[in-house]
XYZ file of C-alpha atoms in Angstrom:
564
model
C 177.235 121.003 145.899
C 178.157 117.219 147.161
C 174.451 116.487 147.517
C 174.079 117.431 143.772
C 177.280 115.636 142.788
C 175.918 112.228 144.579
C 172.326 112.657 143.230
C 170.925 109.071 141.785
C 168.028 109.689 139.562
C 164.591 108.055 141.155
C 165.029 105.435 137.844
C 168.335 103.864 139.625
C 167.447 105.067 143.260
C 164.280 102.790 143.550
C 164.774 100.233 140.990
C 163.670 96.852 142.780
C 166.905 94.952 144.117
C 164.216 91.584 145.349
C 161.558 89.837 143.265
C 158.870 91.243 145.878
C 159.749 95.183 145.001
C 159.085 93.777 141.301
C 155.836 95.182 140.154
C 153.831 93.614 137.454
C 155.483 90.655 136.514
C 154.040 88.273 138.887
C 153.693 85.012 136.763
C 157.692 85.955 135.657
C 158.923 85.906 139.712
C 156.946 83.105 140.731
C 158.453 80.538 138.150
C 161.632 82.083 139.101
C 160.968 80.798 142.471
C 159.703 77.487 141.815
C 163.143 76.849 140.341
C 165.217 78.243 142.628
C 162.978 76.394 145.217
C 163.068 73.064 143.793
C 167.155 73.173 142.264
C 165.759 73.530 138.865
C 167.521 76.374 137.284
C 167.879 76.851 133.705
C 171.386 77.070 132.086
C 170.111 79.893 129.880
C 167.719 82.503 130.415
C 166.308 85.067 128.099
C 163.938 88.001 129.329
C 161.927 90.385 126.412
C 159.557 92.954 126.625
C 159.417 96.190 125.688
C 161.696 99.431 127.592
C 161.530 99.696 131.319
C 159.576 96.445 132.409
C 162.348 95.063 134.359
C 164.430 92.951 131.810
C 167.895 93.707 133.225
C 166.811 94.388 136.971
C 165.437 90.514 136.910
C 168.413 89.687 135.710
C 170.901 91.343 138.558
C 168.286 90.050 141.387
C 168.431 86.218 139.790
C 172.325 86.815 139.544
C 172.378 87.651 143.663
C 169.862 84.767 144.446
C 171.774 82.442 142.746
C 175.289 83.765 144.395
C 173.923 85.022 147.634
C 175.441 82.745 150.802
C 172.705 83.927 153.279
C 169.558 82.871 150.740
C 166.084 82.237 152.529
C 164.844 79.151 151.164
C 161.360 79.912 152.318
C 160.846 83.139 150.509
C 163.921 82.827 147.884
C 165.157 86.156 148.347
C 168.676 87.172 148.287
C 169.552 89.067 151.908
C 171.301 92.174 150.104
C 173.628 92.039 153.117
C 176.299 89.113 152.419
C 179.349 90.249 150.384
C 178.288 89.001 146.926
C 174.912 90.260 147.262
C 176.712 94.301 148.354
C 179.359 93.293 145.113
C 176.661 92.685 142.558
C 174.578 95.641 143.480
C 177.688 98.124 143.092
C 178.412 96.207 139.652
C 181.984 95.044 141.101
C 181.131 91.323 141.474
C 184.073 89.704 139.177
C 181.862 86.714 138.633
C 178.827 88.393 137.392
C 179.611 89.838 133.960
C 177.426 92.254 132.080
C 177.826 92.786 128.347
C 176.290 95.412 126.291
C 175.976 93.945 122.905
C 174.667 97.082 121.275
C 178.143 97.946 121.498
C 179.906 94.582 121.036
C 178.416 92.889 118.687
C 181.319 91.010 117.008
C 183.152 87.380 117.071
C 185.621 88.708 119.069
C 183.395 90.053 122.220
C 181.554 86.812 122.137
C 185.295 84.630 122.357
C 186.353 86.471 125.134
C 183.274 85.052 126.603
C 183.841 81.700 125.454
C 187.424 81.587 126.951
C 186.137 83.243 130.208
C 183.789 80.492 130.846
C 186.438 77.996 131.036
C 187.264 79.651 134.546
C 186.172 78.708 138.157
C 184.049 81.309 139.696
C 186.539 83.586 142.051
C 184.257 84.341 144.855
C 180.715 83.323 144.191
C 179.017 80.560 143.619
C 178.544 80.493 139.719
C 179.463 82.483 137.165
C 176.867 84.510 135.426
C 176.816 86.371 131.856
C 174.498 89.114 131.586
C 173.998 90.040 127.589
C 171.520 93.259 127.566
C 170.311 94.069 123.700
C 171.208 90.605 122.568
C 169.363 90.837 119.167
C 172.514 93.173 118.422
C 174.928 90.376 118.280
C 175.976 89.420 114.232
C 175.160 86.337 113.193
C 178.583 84.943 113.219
C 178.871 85.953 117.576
C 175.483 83.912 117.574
C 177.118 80.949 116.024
C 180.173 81.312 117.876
C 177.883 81.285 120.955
C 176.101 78.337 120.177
C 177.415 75.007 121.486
C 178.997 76.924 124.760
C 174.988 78.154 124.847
C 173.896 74.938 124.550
C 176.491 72.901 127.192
C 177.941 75.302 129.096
C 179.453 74.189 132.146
C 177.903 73.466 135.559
C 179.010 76.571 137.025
C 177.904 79.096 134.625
C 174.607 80.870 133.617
C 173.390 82.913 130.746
C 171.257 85.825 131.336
C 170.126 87.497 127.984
C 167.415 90.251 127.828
C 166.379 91.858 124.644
C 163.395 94.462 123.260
C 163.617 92.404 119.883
C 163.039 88.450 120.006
C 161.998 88.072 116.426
C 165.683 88.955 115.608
C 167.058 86.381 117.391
C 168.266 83.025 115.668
C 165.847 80.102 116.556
C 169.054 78.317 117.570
C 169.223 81.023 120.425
C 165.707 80.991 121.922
C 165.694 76.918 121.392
C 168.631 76.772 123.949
C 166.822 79.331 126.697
C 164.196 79.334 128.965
C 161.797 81.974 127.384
C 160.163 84.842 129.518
C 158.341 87.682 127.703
C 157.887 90.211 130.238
C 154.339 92.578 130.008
C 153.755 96.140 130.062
C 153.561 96.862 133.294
C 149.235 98.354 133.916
C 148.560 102.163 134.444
C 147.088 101.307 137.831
C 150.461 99.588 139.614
C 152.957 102.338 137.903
C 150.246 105.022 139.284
C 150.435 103.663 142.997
C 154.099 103.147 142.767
C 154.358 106.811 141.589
C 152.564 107.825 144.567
C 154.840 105.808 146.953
C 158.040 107.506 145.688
C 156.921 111.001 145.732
C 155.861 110.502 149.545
C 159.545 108.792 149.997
C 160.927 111.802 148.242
C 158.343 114.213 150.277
C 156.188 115.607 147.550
C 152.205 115.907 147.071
C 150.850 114.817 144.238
C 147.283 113.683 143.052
C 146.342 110.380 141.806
C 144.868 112.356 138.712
C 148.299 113.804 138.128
C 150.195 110.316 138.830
C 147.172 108.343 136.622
C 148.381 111.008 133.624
C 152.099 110.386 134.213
C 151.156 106.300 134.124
C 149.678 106.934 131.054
C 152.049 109.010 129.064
C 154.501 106.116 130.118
C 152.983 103.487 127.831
C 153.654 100.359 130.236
C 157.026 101.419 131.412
C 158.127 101.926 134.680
C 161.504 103.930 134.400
C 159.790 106.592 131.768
C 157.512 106.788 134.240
C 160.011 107.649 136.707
C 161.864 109.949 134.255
C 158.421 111.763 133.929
C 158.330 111.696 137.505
C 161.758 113.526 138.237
C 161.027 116.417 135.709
C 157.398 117.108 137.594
C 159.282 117.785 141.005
C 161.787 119.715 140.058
C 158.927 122.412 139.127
C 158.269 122.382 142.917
C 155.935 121.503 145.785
C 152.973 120.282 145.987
C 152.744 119.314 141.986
C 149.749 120.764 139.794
C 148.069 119.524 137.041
C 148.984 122.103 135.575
C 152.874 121.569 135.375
C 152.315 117.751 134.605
C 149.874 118.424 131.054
C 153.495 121.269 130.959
C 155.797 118.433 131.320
C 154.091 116.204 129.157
C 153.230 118.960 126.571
C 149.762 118.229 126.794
C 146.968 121.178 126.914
C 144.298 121.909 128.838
C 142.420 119.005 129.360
C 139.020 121.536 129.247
C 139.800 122.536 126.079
C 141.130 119.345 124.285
C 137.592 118.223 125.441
C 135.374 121.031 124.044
C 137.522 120.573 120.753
C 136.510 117.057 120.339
C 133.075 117.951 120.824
C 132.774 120.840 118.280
C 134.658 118.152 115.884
C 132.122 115.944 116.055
C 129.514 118.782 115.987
C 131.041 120.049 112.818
C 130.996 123.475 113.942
C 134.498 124.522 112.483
C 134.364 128.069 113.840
C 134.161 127.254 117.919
C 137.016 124.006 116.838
C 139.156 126.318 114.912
C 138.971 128.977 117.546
C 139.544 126.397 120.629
C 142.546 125.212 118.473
C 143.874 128.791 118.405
C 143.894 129.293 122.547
C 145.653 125.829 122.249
C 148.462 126.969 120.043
C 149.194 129.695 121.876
C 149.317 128.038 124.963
C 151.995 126.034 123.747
C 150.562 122.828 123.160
C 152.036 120.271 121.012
C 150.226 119.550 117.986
C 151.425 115.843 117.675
C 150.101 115.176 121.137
C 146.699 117.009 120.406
C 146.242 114.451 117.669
C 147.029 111.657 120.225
C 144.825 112.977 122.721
C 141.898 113.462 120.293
C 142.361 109.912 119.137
C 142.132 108.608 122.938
C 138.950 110.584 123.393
C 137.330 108.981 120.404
C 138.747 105.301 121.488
C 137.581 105.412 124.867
C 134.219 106.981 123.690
C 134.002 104.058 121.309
C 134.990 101.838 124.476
C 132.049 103.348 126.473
C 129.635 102.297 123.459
C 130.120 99.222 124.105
C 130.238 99.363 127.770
C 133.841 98.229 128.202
C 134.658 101.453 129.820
C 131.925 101.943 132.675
C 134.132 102.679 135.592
C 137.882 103.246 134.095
C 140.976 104.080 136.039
C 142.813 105.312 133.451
C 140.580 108.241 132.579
C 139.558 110.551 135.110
C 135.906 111.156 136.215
C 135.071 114.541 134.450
C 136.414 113.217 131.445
C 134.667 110.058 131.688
C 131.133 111.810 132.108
C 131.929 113.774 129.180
C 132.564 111.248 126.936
C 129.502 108.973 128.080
C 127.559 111.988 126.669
C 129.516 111.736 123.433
C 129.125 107.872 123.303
C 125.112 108.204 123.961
C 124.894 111.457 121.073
C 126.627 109.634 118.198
C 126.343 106.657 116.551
C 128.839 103.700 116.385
C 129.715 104.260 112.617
C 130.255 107.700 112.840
C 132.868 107.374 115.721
C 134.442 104.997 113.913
C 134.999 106.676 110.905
C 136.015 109.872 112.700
C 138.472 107.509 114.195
C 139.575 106.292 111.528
C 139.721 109.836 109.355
C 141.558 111.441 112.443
C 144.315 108.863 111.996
C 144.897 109.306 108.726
C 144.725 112.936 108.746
C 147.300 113.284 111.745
C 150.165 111.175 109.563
C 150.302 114.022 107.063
C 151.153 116.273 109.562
C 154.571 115.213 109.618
C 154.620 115.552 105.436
C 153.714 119.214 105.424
C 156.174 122.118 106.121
C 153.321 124.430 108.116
C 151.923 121.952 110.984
C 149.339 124.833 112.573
C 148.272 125.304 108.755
C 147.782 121.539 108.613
C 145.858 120.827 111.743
C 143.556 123.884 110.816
C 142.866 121.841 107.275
C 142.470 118.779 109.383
C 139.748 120.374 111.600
C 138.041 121.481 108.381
C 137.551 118.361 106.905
C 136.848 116.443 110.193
C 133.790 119.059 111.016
C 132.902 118.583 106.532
C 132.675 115.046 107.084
C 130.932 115.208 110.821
C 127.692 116.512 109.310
C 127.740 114.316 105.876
C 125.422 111.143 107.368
C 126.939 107.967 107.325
C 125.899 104.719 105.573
C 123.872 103.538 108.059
C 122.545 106.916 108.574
C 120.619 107.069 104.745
C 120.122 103.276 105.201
C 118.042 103.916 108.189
C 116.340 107.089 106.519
C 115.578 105.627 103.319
C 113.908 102.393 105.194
C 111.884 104.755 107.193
C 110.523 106.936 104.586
C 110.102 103.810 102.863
C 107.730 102.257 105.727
C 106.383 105.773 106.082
C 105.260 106.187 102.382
C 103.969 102.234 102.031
C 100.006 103.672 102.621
C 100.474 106.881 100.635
C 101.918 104.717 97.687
C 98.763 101.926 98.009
C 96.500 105.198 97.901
C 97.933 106.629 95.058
C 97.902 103.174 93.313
C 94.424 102.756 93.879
C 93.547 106.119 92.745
C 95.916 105.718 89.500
C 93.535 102.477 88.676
C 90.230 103.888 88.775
C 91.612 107.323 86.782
C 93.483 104.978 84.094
C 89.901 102.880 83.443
C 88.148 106.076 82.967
C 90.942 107.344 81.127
C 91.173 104.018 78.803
C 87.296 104.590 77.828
C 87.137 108.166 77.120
C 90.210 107.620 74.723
C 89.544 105.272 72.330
C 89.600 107.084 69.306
C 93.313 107.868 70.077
C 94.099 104.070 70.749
C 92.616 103.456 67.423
C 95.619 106.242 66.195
C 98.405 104.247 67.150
C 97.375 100.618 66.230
C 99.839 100.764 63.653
C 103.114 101.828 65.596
C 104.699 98.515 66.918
C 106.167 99.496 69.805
C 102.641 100.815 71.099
C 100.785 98.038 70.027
C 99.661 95.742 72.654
C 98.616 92.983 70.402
C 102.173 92.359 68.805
C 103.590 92.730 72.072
C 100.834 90.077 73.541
C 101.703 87.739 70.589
C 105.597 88.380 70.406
C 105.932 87.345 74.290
C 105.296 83.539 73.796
C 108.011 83.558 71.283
C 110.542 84.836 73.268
C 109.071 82.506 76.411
C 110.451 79.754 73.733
C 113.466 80.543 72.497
C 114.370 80.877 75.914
C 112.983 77.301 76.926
C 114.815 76.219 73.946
C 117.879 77.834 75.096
C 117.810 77.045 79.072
C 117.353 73.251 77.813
C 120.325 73.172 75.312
C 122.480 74.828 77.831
C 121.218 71.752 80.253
C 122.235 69.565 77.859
C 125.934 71.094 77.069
C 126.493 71.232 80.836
C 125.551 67.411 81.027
C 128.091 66.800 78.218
C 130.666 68.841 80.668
C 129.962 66.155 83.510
C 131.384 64.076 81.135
C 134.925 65.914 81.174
C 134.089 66.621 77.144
C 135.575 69.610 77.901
C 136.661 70.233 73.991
C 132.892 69.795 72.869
C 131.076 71.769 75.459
C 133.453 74.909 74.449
C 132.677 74.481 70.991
C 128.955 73.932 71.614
C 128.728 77.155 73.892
C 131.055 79.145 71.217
C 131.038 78.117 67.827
C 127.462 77.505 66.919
C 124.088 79.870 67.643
C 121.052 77.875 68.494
C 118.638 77.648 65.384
C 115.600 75.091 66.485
C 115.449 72.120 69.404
C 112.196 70.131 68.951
C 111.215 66.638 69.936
C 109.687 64.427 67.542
C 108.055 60.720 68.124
C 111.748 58.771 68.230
C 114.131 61.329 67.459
C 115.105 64.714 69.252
C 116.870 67.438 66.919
C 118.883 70.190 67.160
C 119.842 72.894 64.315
C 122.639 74.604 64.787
C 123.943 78.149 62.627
C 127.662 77.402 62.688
C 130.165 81.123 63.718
C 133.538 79.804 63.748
C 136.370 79.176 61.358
C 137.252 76.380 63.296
C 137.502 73.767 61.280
C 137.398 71.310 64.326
C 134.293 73.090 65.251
C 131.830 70.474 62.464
C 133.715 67.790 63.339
C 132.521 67.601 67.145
C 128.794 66.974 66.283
C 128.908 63.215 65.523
C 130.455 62.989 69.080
C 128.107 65.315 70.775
C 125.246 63.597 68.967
C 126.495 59.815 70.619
C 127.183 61.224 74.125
C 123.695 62.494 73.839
C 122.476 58.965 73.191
C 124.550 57.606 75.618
C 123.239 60.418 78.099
C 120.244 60.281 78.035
C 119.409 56.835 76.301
C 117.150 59.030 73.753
C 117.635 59.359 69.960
C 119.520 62.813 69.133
C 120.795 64.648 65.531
C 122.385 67.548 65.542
C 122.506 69.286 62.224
C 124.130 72.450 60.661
C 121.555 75.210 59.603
C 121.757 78.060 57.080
C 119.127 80.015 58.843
C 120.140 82.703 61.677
C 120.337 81.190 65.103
C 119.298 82.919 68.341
C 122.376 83.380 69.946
C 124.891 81.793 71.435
C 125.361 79.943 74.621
C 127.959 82.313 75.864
C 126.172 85.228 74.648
C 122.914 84.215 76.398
C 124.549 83.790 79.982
C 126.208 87.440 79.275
C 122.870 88.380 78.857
C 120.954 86.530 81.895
C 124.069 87.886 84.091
C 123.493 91.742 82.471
C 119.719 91.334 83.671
C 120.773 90.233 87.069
C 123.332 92.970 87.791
C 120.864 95.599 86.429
C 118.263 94.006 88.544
C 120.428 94.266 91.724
C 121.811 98.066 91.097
C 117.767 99.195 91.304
C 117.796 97.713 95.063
C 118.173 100.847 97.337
C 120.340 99.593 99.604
C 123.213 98.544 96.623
C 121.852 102.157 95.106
C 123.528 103.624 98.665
C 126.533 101.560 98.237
C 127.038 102.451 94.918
C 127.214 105.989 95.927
C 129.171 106.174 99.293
C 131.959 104.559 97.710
C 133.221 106.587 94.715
C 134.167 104.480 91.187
C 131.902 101.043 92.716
C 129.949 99.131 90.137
C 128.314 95.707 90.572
C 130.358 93.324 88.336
C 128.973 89.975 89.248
C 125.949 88.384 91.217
C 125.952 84.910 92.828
C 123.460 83.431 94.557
C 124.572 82.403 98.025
C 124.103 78.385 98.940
C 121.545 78.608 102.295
C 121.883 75.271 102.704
């Protein structure tokens, strides 16, 4: 019973009481050192990171170097034996004062501070604040904090350490010396996992104390916490009871469910899912685990992933297979459809119903090919066809000429109809070759005038008037114009555009109103030229596969990209 009252959880039993026990944040201790070394301590000190990477156990260990009366010089440790060094590690140092401002947060907590600081240290050597969860102070504690922050007397030091630095006031972290603190790696929690369960006599595998590691997302004490419920469930420790304690699954199965997934067989994944269930398993952390199969298999793609510690062996092989079978694209989009999918889980008032839907449209969309699936197909049938097509093309020829002379009488038939005549079609073409010359040159013309910042006459020349007839004579150019617009400003801009002109293009120019029908206008005919080029670009096959994959798409616009 006195053993069980006295019982210190492994999270306070073997947190690090010297910078060597520190794991992980080696750049952090050796600065530390170099200042203590050379006399150079900061006045202020702030230490961030996320939970459980040694934030507030930095902060004790610099509070006994700094105090300790028996300090090494050579290695900077504190000796944990003198009397301020055995006072600070039971907490009952009166010189070393630590505040928890998720609790205290107002002007008042942060005076008491202010009047404390005025005081000689009692028994050690300076006096030390420790403020854990800074970012909770209000705004009016950090200005009360500022200039004793900023000047604080010889004998005192500021320790803060926060999860939050973005909600700190610049004023703060301008008066500190900064350290953000790192996730500590799978690799160094996993061997430090394996140290304390031989301290505390208990077996357990490097598998089991890699899947602790990472469940613990970078932080030593969960990992710890994880730690302490595996042994209780006795000795030696299975993999088993970890995937329990973590509420993960069988790892077998997880890994033939990922596979039928990306099969799309929805029977074996919906059945795999049911032993699952009933086993217990935790359908929040299925989702997780799925999505770490498909990042590490996109990993292995690239070969980031060739020899990882953080997955084990068998799972590794597995998922090389999975990397080699599938494509890039499809694993990402599974990846990305798998996330998506999983946040609705927590929207819907029947998870197992949800997850079943989930595996449903995860094996739909595994067997629907992916954009670079048809892209490839199509360009293959395409190079496999090219011969067949130049046969048939050839053959087409020689049965159209034999075709054209056996039918004559039925050509004679049709002379009449317009649209099948070839002979108004023949002679109608150079027309339309020259209103468009006509056109292309006027527009030339109108975007010269622009260069000139006419601004006024180039709208009215692109809007108000349809082009009737632009012919060069011996001295004089003309232009006839059929005028649209009720503008009245609209006639008056042609004397100007006719002089600019002149000016231009030191050639004689009249522009003239027409009654006759012009060909269009300006504005109309790029509409039209832009029309022919989207319609143009919609027949290519690979914007024809585009257009389809993504549901509502239309080309709106073509540019022409600048090589140069």
């Amino acid at each position: 019973m006195t053993e069980t009252k006295n019982y210190i959880v492994l999270a306070r039993k073997y947190r690090p009481k010297k910078l060597s026990e520190i794991i992980g944040q080696e750049e952090t201790c050796k600065i530390i050192e170099g200042s203590v070394k050379l006399g150079r301590l900061a006045h202020a000190f702030l230490f961030s990171g996320t939970r459980g990477v040694g934030k507030t156990t930095l902060a004790r260990i610099l509070s006994k170097i700094v105090n300790c009366s028996n300090l090494n010089q050579e290695t900077t440790e504190a000796c944990g034996n003198c009397e301020n060094c055995k006072s600070i590690d039971s907490d009952s140092n009166m010189d070393v004062i630590e505040i928890d401002a998720a609790s205290r947060t107002g002007v008042s907590d942060v005076r008491e501070i202010i009047d404390n600081v005025n005081y000689k240290p009692v028994s050690a050597k300076k006096k030390i604040f420790i403020i854990d969860e800074v970012h909770m102070l209000s705004k009016a504690a950090f200005n009360a904090l500022l200039k004793t922050l900023e000047e604080p007397p010889l004998d005192v030091i500021f320790i803060f350490a926060t999860t939050e630095t973005e909600k700190l006031p610049l004023t703060i972290l301008s008066r500190c010396q900064k350290f953000q603190l790192k996730r500590i790696s799978t690799d160094k929690i996993s061997d430090f996992l394996i140290k304390v369960s031989k301290k505390e006599n208990f077996q357990i595998s490097k598998e089991g104390c890699d899947l602790i590691s990472q469940s613990s997302e970078g932080s030593v004490r969960d990992a710890l916490s994880i730690l302490e419920n595996v042994l209780t469930r006795g000795n030696p420790v299975k993999m088993d009871v970890i995937r329990g304690v973590l509420g993960l699954s069988d790892n077998n199965l997880v890994l033939k469910l990922f596979e039928s997934l990306c099969s799309g067989d929805v029977k074996n994944s919906l059945d795999f899912f049911e032993d699952l269930y009933n086993k217990g398993v935790s359908i929040q952390m299925l989702g997780q685990s799925l999505l770490k199969l498909v990042y590490h298999s996109v990993r292995l793609k690239v070969k980031v992933d060739e020899e990882s510690a953080v997955i084990d062996l068998k799972t590794l092989s597995f998922l090389k297979e999975i990397s080699d079978k599938f494509e890039m694209d499809f694993l990402i989009r599974f990846w990305e459809l798998m996330q998506k999918y999983i946040n609705e889980i927590n929207n819907y008032f029947d998870e197992k119903q949800c997850f079943e839907m989930i595996i449903m449209r995860l094996c739909y969309v595994s067997i629907i090919p992916t954009p670079f699936e048809l892209i490839n197909k199509e360009h293959k049938k395409k190079l496999k066809n090219e011969d067949t097509e130049l046969r048939i093309t050839e053959r087409d020829l020689n049965k159209s000429t034999l075709k054209s002379q056996s039918n004559n009488k039925y050509q004679k038939s049709v002379t009449n109809n317009l649209a099948l005549n070839s002979d108004v079609i023949r002679h109608s073409q150079p027309v339309i070759k020259q209103s468009i010359d006509q056109l292309l040159k006027f527009k030339s013309l109108v975007q010269e005038i622009e260069k000139k910042s006419e601004m006024l006459i180039s709208y009215h020349l692109k809007n108000s008037f349809r082009l009737v007839r632009l012919e060069k004579n011996e001295n004089i150019t003309e232009i006839e114009l059929q005028n649209i617009s009720d503008n009245s400003d609209a006639k008056k801009i042609l004397w100007k555009a006719s002089s600019l002109l002149n000016k231009i293009t030191n050639d004689r120019w009249m522009i003239s109103l027409s009654t006759k029908k012009g060909l269009k206008t300006l504005v109309e005919f790029e509409s039209e030229i832009e029309k022919e080029k989207i319609e143009k670009i919609k027949k290519n096959t690979f914007v024809k596969k585009i257009l389809e994959i993504i549901p509502l798409s239309e080309v709106v616009s073509v540019k022409e990209i600048d090589k140069s």
